[in-house]
Amino acid sequence: MAAGSGSGTRPGTPPPTLLTDLATGLWKTHTLTAAIETGVFEALAAGDADAPELARRLGIGKRPAEILLTACTALGLLEQRGGRYRNTAVAAHYLVPGLPDYFGGYVQMVARYTAPGWLRATEAVRTDAPTKPVPDPDRNMFEEGNRPESFWEGLFTFSTLTARQLAGSVDLSGVRRIMDVGGGAGATLIELCRRHPHLSGTVVDLPHVCALAGERIAAAGMTGRIDTAAADFFADPLPSGHDAVLLSMILHDWDESQNRKILASCLDALPSGGTVLISELLVDDDKSGPVDAALMSMNMLVGTWGRNYTGAEYTDWLRDAGCSEVRTVRFSSPGANGVVAGVKA
């Protein structure tokens, strides 16, 4: 057989596998979403089942049940033995509602909230403006009503998993009280305080987000160690009394001039010797990748006025803002691959 004949290409030409994988990426996303929303993983947590049995449990037809189960098995979400299906270890840990690391909310948030902007990605590239629909484009995209509560809830597990890696990678032994600026529903600070018993802190965010954070902090039993402070970090001074400030997956939302303002405000709130921590998916300094940071930057293009930046860019901004001893610590997590830290002179 001639080389290349099996792939349908001329001999010596590369197969189009990369392109078909990219073109059909949406199929994988929405297969997972459909399985979550029809309750496949929750149903199988109660015990394995064949397709007709699961169809009855879910209240769907046998044909779609067979198709969906086959697809989920091919994607590594289910296992099939003797015609009976069960959750894989990943699905059992992350996709069963009610478990601590339930990830389904994030998947649904991406499918419902993020995807509409992605469907107009070409428009975003051509206009250099977000294409993600918001109820009131004349207001801050994070204001109450402009992002659904499901956005903050969906990010909670995503942020939790990221914070676990951050907590184990950065030396916080010298930090007593940390301020999480733009801290959302509090996932990051909750995890940092769990990992470091000496640590306490404050979640700073808009008032309606602080209300969500207060509920999560109380549920985690951290009310005595973590408090909230409602503030707009572009308009309001940040609270004092902290020896470190964390910006976790925040600066990618904004352009350079706005980020410099945020950093200036953070440094104003810190004493000399205080630390600024920027945790992000860092783009390589030569801007060749990595894939997760590059695609998150595309996500910022369709949804915000920001992008993902390089470690070198953050280093320059911190030094310009008055930081010394700037360093980058690398790690691997869903939402960040490193933290750039600087000490206020």
mmCIF file with all atom_site columns, C-alpha atoms in Angstrom, residues 178-331:
data_model
loop_
_atom_site.group_PDB
_atom_site.id
_atom_site.type_symbol
_atom_site.label_atom_id
_atom_site.label_alt_id
_atom_site.label_comp_id
_atom_site.label_asym_id
_atom_site.label_entity_id
_atom_site.label_seq_id
_atom_site.pdbx_PDB_ins_code
_atom_site.Cartn_x
_atom_site.Cartn_y
_atom_site.Cartn_z
_atom_site.occupancy
_atom_site.B_iso_or_equiv
_atom_site.pdbx_formal_charge
_atom_site.auth_seq_id
_atom_site.auth_comp_id
_atom_site.auth_asym_id
_atom_site.auth_atom_id
_atom_site.pdbx_PDB_model_num
ATOM 1   C CA . ILE A 1 178 ? -3.327  37.888 52.756 1.00 0.00 ? 178 ILE A CA 1
ATOM 2   C CA . MET A 1 179 ? -5.771  39.906 50.656 1.00 0.00 ? 179 MET A CA 1
ATOM 3   C CA . ASP A 1 180 ? -7.311  38.147 47.641 1.00 0.00 ? 180 ASP A CA 1
ATOM 4   C CA . VAL A 1 181 ? -8.204  40.979 45.253 1.00 0.00 ? 181 VAL A CA 1
ATOM 5   C CA . GLY A 1 182 ? -11.009 39.991 42.907 1.00 0.00 ? 182 GLY A CA 1
ATOM 6   C CA . GLY A 1 183 ? -11.326 36.858 45.022 1.00 0.00 ? 183 GLY A CA 1
ATOM 7   C CA . GLY A 1 184 ? -14.749 35.845 43.703 1.00 0.00 ? 184 GLY A CA 1
ATOM 8   C CA . ALA A 1 185 ? -16.649 33.366 45.853 1.00 0.00 ? 185 ALA A CA 1
ATOM 9   C CA . GLY A 1 186 ? -13.605 32.768 48.050 1.00 0.00 ? 186 GLY A CA 1
ATOM 10  C CA . ALA A 1 187 ? -12.383 29.413 46.727 1.00 0.00 ? 187 ALA A CA 1
ATOM 11  C CA . THR A 1 188 ? -8.729  30.407 46.492 1.00 0.00 ? 188 THR A CA 1
ATOM 12  C CA . LEU A 1 189 ? -8.420  31.927 49.934 1.00 0.00 ? 189 LEU A CA 1
ATOM 13  C CA . ILE A 1 190 ? -10.320 29.029 51.518 1.00 0.00 ? 190 ILE A CA 1
ATOM 14  C CA . GLU A 1 191 ? -7.812  26.568 50.073 1.00 0.00 ? 191 GLU A CA 1
ATOM 15  C CA . LEU A 1 192 ? -4.795  28.667 51.039 1.00 0.00 ? 192 LEU A CA 1
ATOM 16  C CA . CYS A 1 193 ? -6.043  28.877 54.623 1.00 0.00 ? 193 CYS A CA 1
ATOM 17  C CA . ARG A 1 194 ? -6.730  25.147 54.716 1.00 0.00 ? 194 ARG A CA 1
ATOM 18  C CA . ARG A 1 195 ? -3.172  24.413 53.618 1.00 0.00 ? 195 ARG A CA 1
ATOM 19  C CA . HIS A 1 196 ? -1.588  27.023 55.917 1.00 0.00 ? 196 HIS A CA 1
ATOM 20  C CA . PRO A 1 197 ? -3.154  27.031 59.410 1.00 0.00 ? 197 PRO A CA 1
ATOM 21  C CA . HIS A 1 198 ? -1.325  30.229 60.391 1.00 0.00 ? 198 HIS A CA 1
ATOM 22  C CA . LEU A 1 199 ? -2.897  32.183 57.516 1.00 0.00 ? 199 LEU A CA 1
ATOM 23  C CA . SER A 1 200 ? -5.940  34.471 57.543 1.00 0.00 ? 200 SER A CA 1
ATOM 24  C CA . GLY A 1 201 ? -7.200  36.966 55.024 1.00 0.00 ? 201 GLY A CA 1
ATOM 25  C CA . THR A 1 202 ? -9.761  39.048 53.187 1.00 0.00 ? 202 THR A CA 1
ATOM 26  C CA . VAL A 1 203 ? -11.662 38.475 49.955 1.00 0.00 ? 203 VAL A CA 1
ATOM 27  C CA . VAL A 1 204 ? -12.091 41.778 48.110 1.00 0.00 ? 204 VAL A CA 1
ATOM 28  C CA . ASP A 1 205 ? -14.702 41.940 45.362 1.00 0.00 ? 205 ASP A CA 1
ATOM 29  C CA . LEU A 1 206 ? -17.904 43.687 44.318 1.00 0.00 ? 206 LEU A CA 1
ATOM 30  C CA . PRO A 1 207 ? -20.727 43.660 46.907 1.00 0.00 ? 207 PRO A CA 1
ATOM 31  C CA . HIS A 1 208 ? -22.883 40.961 45.271 1.00 0.00 ? 208 HIS A CA 1
ATOM 32  C CA . VAL A 1 209 ? -19.826 38.696 44.879 1.00 0.00 ? 209 VAL A CA 1
ATOM 33  C CA . CYS A 1 210 ? -18.812 39.239 48.503 1.00 0.00 ? 210 CYS A CA 1
ATOM 34  C CA . ALA A 1 211 ? -22.266 37.987 49.504 1.00 0.00 ? 211 ALA A CA 1
ATOM 35  C CA . LEU A 1 212 ? -21.583 34.719 47.666 1.00 0.00 ? 212 LEU A CA 1
ATOM 36  C CA . ALA A 1 213 ? -18.115 34.523 49.212 1.00 0.00 ? 213 ALA A CA 1
ATOM 37  C CA . GLY A 1 214 ? -19.546 34.977 52.698 1.00 0.00 ? 214 GLY A CA 1
ATOM 38  C CA . GLU A 1 215 ? -21.788 31.954 52.209 1.00 0.00 ? 215 GLU A CA 1
ATOM 39  C CA . ARG A 1 216 ? -18.922 29.785 50.943 1.00 0.00 ? 216 ARG A CA 1
ATOM 40  C CA . ILE A 1 217 ? -16.579 30.932 53.716 1.00 0.00 ? 217 ILE A CA 1
ATOM 41  C CA . ALA A 1 218 ? -19.171 30.075 56.346 1.00 0.00 ? 218 ALA A CA 1
ATOM 42  C CA . ALA A 1 219 ? -19.825 26.665 54.774 1.00 0.00 ? 219 ALA A CA 1
ATOM 43  C CA . ALA A 1 220 ? -16.084 25.954 54.892 1.00 0.00 ? 220 ALA A CA 1
ATOM 44  C CA . GLY A 1 221 ? -15.926 26.833 58.589 1.00 0.00 ? 221 GLY A CA 1
ATOM 45  C CA . MET A 1 222 ? -13.572 29.741 57.878 1.00 0.00 ? 222 MET A CA 1
ATOM 46  C CA . THR A 1 223 ? -15.676 32.667 59.128 1.00 0.00 ? 223 THR A CA 1
ATOM 47  C CA . GLY A 1 224 ? -13.206 33.452 61.905 1.00 0.00 ? 224 GLY A CA 1
ATOM 48  C CA . ARG A 1 225 ? -10.205 33.495 59.570 1.00 0.00 ? 225 ARG A CA 1
ATOM 49  C CA . ILE A 1 226 ? -11.522 34.929 56.312 1.00 0.00 ? 226 ILE A CA 1
ATOM 50  C CA . ASP A 1 227 ? -13.585 38.074 55.973 1.00 0.00 ? 227 ASP A CA 1
ATOM 51  C CA . THR A 1 228 ? -14.857 40.036 52.958 1.00 0.00 ? 228 THR A CA 1
ATOM 52  C CA . ALA A 1 229 ? -14.526 43.663 51.901 1.00 0.00 ? 229 ALA A CA 1
ATOM 53  C CA . ALA A 1 230 ? -16.728 45.097 49.157 1.00 0.00 ? 230 ALA A CA 1
ATOM 54  C CA . ALA A 1 231 ? -14.764 47.322 46.797 1.00 0.00 ? 231 ALA A CA 1
ATOM 55  C CA . ASP A 1 232 ? -14.274 48.258 43.159 1.00 0.00 ? 232 ASP A CA 1
ATOM 56  C CA . PHE A 1 233 ? -10.509 48.005 42.737 1.00 0.00 ? 233 PHE A CA 1
ATOM 57  C CA . PHE A 1 234 ? -10.550 50.706 40.054 1.00 0.00 ? 234 PHE A CA 1
ATOM 58  C CA . ALA A 1 235 ? -12.425 53.232 42.185 1.00 0.00 ? 235 ALA A CA 1
ATOM 59  C CA . ASP A 1 236 ? -11.950 52.336 45.847 1.00 0.00 ? 236 ASP A CA 1
ATOM 60  C CA . PRO A 1 237 ? -8.808  52.097 48.000 1.00 0.00 ? 237 PRO A CA 1
ATOM 61  C CA . LEU A 1 238 ? -8.002  48.557 49.034 1.00 0.00 ? 238 LEU A CA 1
ATOM 62  C CA . PRO A 1 239 ? -8.074  47.722 52.745 1.00 0.00 ? 239 PRO A CA 1
ATOM 63  C CA . SER A 1 240 ? -4.826  47.804 54.684 1.00 0.00 ? 240 SER A CA 1
ATOM 64  C CA . GLY A 1 241 ? -3.617  45.397 57.331 1.00 0.00 ? 241 GLY A CA 1
ATOM 65  C CA . HIS A 1 242 ? -2.265  42.662 55.056 1.00 0.00 ? 242 HIS A CA 1
ATOM 66  C CA . ASP A 1 243 ? 1.285   41.600 54.324 1.00 0.00 ? 243 ASP A CA 1
ATOM 67  C CA . ALA A 1 244 ? 0.503   39.977 50.975 1.00 0.00 ? 244 ALA A CA 1
ATOM 68  C CA . VAL A 1 245 ? -1.865  40.599 48.081 1.00 0.00 ? 245 VAL A CA 1
ATOM 69  C CA . LEU A 1 246 ? -2.987  37.878 45.685 1.00 0.00 ? 246 LEU A CA 1
ATOM 70  C CA . LEU A 1 247 ? -4.302  38.455 42.162 1.00 0.00 ? 247 LEU A CA 1
ATOM 71  C CA . SER A 1 248 ? -5.453  35.038 40.981 1.00 0.00 ? 248 SER A CA 1
ATOM 72  C CA . MET A 1 249 ? -6.751  34.878 37.396 1.00 0.00 ? 249 MET A CA 1
ATOM 73  C CA . ILE A 1 250 ? -7.593  38.599 37.537 1.00 0.00 ? 250 ILE A CA 1
ATOM 74  C CA . LEU A 1 251 ? -5.137  40.553 35.419 1.00 0.00 ? 251 LEU A CA 1
ATOM 75  C CA . HIS A 1 252 ? -5.924  38.578 32.265 1.00 0.00 ? 252 HIS A CA 1
ATOM 76  C CA . ASP A 1 253 ? -9.314  40.361 32.230 1.00 0.00 ? 253 ASP A CA 1
ATOM 77  C CA . TRP A 1 254 ? -7.826  43.817 31.652 1.00 0.00 ? 254 TRP A CA 1
ATOM 78  C CA . ASP A 1 255 ? -5.475  45.723 29.368 1.00 0.00 ? 255 ASP A CA 1
ATOM 79  C CA . GLU A 1 256 ? -2.009  46.872 30.387 1.00 0.00 ? 256 GLU A CA 1
ATOM 80  C CA . SER A 1 257 ? -2.967  50.345 31.566 1.00 0.00 ? 257 SER A CA 1
ATOM 81  C CA . GLN A 1 258 ? -5.747  48.993 33.778 1.00 0.00 ? 258 GLN A CA 1
ATOM 82  C CA . ASN A 1 259 ? -3.468  46.288 35.156 1.00 0.00 ? 259 ASN A CA 1
ATOM 83  C CA . ARG A 1 260 ? -0.872  48.865 36.100 1.00 0.00 ? 260 ARG A CA 1
ATOM 84  C CA . LYS A 1 261 ? -3.588  50.759 38.006 1.00 0.00 ? 261 LYS A CA 1
ATOM 85  C CA . ILE A 1 262 ? -4.595  47.575 39.834 1.00 0.00 ? 262 ILE A CA 1
ATOM 86  C CA . LEU A 1 263 ? -0.989  46.861 40.805 1.00 0.00 ? 263 LEU A CA 1
ATOM 87  C CA . ALA A 1 264 ? -0.491  50.432 42.009 1.00 0.00 ? 264 ALA A CA 1
ATOM 88  C CA . SER A 1 265 ? -3.570  50.121 44.206 1.00 0.00 ? 265 SER A CA 1
ATOM 89  C CA . CYS A 1 266 ? -2.324  46.803 45.603 1.00 0.00 ? 266 CYS A CA 1
ATOM 90  C CA . LEU A 1 267 ? 1.052   48.282 46.474 1.00 0.00 ? 267 LEU A CA 1
ATOM 91  C CA . ASP A 1 268 ? -0.570  51.314 48.105 1.00 0.00 ? 268 ASP A CA 1
ATOM 92  C CA . ALA A 1 269 ? -2.353  48.918 50.480 1.00 0.00 ? 269 ALA A CA 1
ATOM 93  C CA . LEU A 1 270 ? 0.820   47.016 51.414 1.00 0.00 ? 270 LEU A CA 1
ATOM 94  C CA . PRO A 1 271 ? 3.548   47.926 53.883 1.00 0.00 ? 271 PRO A CA 1
ATOM 95  C CA . SER A 1 272 ? 7.190   47.939 52.810 1.00 0.00 ? 272 SER A CA 1
ATOM 96  C CA . GLY A 1 273 ? 8.281   44.318 52.533 1.00 0.00 ? 273 GLY A CA 1
ATOM 97  C CA . GLY A 1 274 ? 4.790   43.147 51.591 1.00 0.00 ? 274 GLY A CA 1
ATOM 98  C CA . THR A 1 275 ? 4.376   40.690 48.730 1.00 0.00 ? 275 THR A CA 1
ATOM 99  C CA . VAL A 1 276 ? 2.303   40.839 45.544 1.00 0.00 ? 276 VAL A CA 1
ATOM 100 C CA . LEU A 1 277 ? 1.435   37.467 43.990 1.00 0.00 ? 277 LEU A CA 1
ATOM 101 C CA . ILE A 1 278 ? 0.128   37.217 40.418 1.00 0.00 ? 278 ILE A CA 1
ATOM 102 C CA . SER A 1 279 ? -1.200  33.730 39.649 1.00 0.00 ? 279 SER A CA 1
ATOM 103 C CA . GLU A 1 280 ? -2.063  33.146 35.988 1.00 0.00 ? 280 GLU A CA 1
ATOM 104 C CA . LEU A 1 281 ? -1.694  30.938 32.954 1.00 0.00 ? 281 LEU A CA 1
ATOM 105 C CA . LEU A 1 282 ? 1.502   32.576 31.783 1.00 0.00 ? 282 LEU A CA 1
ATOM 106 C CA . VAL A 1 283 ? 2.196   32.848 28.075 1.00 0.00 ? 283 VAL A CA 1
ATOM 107 C CA . ASP A 1 284 ? 5.748   31.869 27.096 1.00 0.00 ? 284 ASP A CA 1
ATOM 108 C CA . ASP A 1 285 ? 8.036   34.884 26.783 1.00 0.00 ? 285 ASP A CA 1
ATOM 109 C CA . ASP A 1 286 ? 8.522   34.125 23.075 1.00 0.00 ? 286 ASP A CA 1
ATOM 110 C CA . LYS A 1 287 ? 4.696   33.867 22.702 1.00 0.00 ? 287 LYS A CA 1
ATOM 111 C CA . SER A 1 288 ? 4.805   30.389 21.181 1.00 0.00 ? 288 SER A CA 1
ATOM 112 C CA . GLY A 1 289 ? 2.456   28.816 23.763 1.00 0.00 ? 289 GLY A CA 1
ATOM 113 C CA . PRO A 1 290 ? 1.649   26.925 25.899 1.00 0.00 ? 290 PRO A CA 1
ATOM 114 C CA . VAL A 1 291 ? -1.712  25.790 24.562 1.00 0.00 ? 291 VAL A CA 1
ATOM 115 C CA . ASP A 1 292 ? -3.754  26.366 27.731 1.00 0.00 ? 292 ASP A CA 1
ATOM 116 C CA . ALA A 1 293 ? -2.446  29.909 28.218 1.00 0.00 ? 293 ALA A CA 1
ATOM 117 C CA . ALA A 1 294 ? -2.794  30.736 24.514 1.00 0.00 ? 294 ALA A CA 1
ATOM 118 C CA . LEU A 1 295 ? -6.390  29.523 24.359 1.00 0.00 ? 295 LEU A CA 1
ATOM 119 C CA . MET A 1 296 ? -7.285  31.267 27.609 1.00 0.00 ? 296 MET A CA 1
ATOM 120 C CA . SER A 1 297 ? -5.990  34.408 25.943 1.00 0.00 ? 297 SER A CA 1
ATOM 121 C CA . MET A 1 298 ? -8.412  33.743 23.065 1.00 0.00 ? 298 MET A CA 1
ATOM 122 C CA . ASN A 1 299 ? -11.122 33.335 25.693 1.00 0.00 ? 299 ASN A CA 1
ATOM 123 C CA . MET A 1 300 ? -10.231 36.778 26.987 1.00 0.00 ? 300 MET A CA 1
ATOM 124 C CA . LEU A 1 301 ? -10.434 38.170 23.452 1.00 0.00 ? 301 LEU A CA 1
ATOM 125 C CA . VAL A 1 302 ? -14.030 37.020 23.008 1.00 0.00 ? 302 VAL A CA 1
ATOM 126 C CA . GLY A 1 303 ? -15.075 37.890 26.555 1.00 0.00 ? 303 GLY A CA 1
ATOM 127 C CA . THR A 1 304 ? -13.056 40.819 27.935 1.00 0.00 ? 304 THR A CA 1
ATOM 128 C CA . TRP A 1 305 ? -10.646 43.604 27.009 1.00 0.00 ? 305 TRP A CA 1
ATOM 129 C CA . GLY A 1 306 ? -7.671  41.643 28.314 1.00 0.00 ? 306 GLY A CA 1
ATOM 130 C CA . ARG A 1 307 ? -5.410  38.787 27.314 1.00 0.00 ? 307 ARG A CA 1
ATOM 131 C CA . ASN A 1 308 ? -2.982  36.396 28.940 1.00 0.00 ? 308 ASN A CA 1
ATOM 132 C CA . TYR A 1 309 ? 0.437   37.922 29.504 1.00 0.00 ? 309 TYR A CA 1
ATOM 133 C CA . THR A 1 310 ? 3.976   36.638 29.758 1.00 0.00 ? 310 THR A CA 1
ATOM 134 C CA . GLY A 1 311 ? 5.982   36.301 32.939 1.00 0.00 ? 311 GLY A CA 1
ATOM 135 C CA . ALA A 1 312 ? 8.353   38.933 31.572 1.00 0.00 ? 312 ALA A CA 1
ATOM 136 C CA . GLU A 1 313 ? 5.496   41.430 31.172 1.00 0.00 ? 313 GLU A CA 1
ATOM 137 C CA . TYR A 1 314 ? 4.294   40.918 34.733 1.00 0.00 ? 314 TYR A CA 1
ATOM 138 C CA . THR A 1 315 ? 7.879   41.182 35.965 1.00 0.00 ? 315 THR A CA 1
ATOM 139 C CA . ASP A 1 316 ? 8.312   44.548 34.236 1.00 0.00 ? 316 ASP A CA 1
ATOM 140 C CA . TRP A 1 317 ? 5.031   45.892 35.632 1.00 0.00 ? 317 TRP A CA 1
ATOM 141 C CA . LEU A 1 318 ? 5.898   44.839 39.177 1.00 0.00 ? 318 LEU A CA 1
ATOM 142 C CA . ARG A 1 319 ? 9.324   46.439 38.978 1.00 0.00 ? 319 ARG A CA 1
ATOM 143 C CA . ASP A 1 320 ? 7.872   49.623 37.513 1.00 0.00 ? 320 ASP A CA 1
ATOM 144 C CA . ALA A 1 321 ? 5.323   49.692 40.362 1.00 0.00 ? 321 ALA A CA 1
ATOM 145 C CA . GLY A 1 322 ? 8.091   49.605 42.974 1.00 0.00 ? 322 GLY A CA 1
ATOM 146 C CA . CYS A 1 323 ? 8.720   45.920 43.614 1.00 0.00 ? 323 CYS A CA 1
ATOM 147 C CA . SER A 1 324 ? 12.072  44.247 44.100 1.00 0.00 ? 324 SER A CA 1
ATOM 148 C CA . GLU A 1 325 ? 13.030  40.578 44.331 1.00 0.00 ? 325 GLU A CA 1
ATOM 149 C CA . VAL A 1 326 ? 10.622  39.686 41.523 1.00 0.00 ? 326 VAL A CA 1
ATOM 150 C CA . ARG A 1 327 ? 10.587  35.964 40.784 1.00 0.00 ? 327 ARG A CA 1
ATOM 151 C CA . THR A 1 328 ? 8.450   33.402 38.970 1.00 0.00 ? 328 THR A CA 1
ATOM 152 C CA . VAL A 1 329 ? 7.442   30.044 40.449 1.00 0.00 ? 329 VAL A CA 1
ATOM 153 C CA . ARG A 1 330 ? 6.049   27.460 38.052 1.00 0.00 ? 330 ARG A CA 1
ATOM 154 C CA . PHE A 1 331 ? 3.397   24.832 38.769 1.00 0.00 ? 331 PHE A CA 1
#
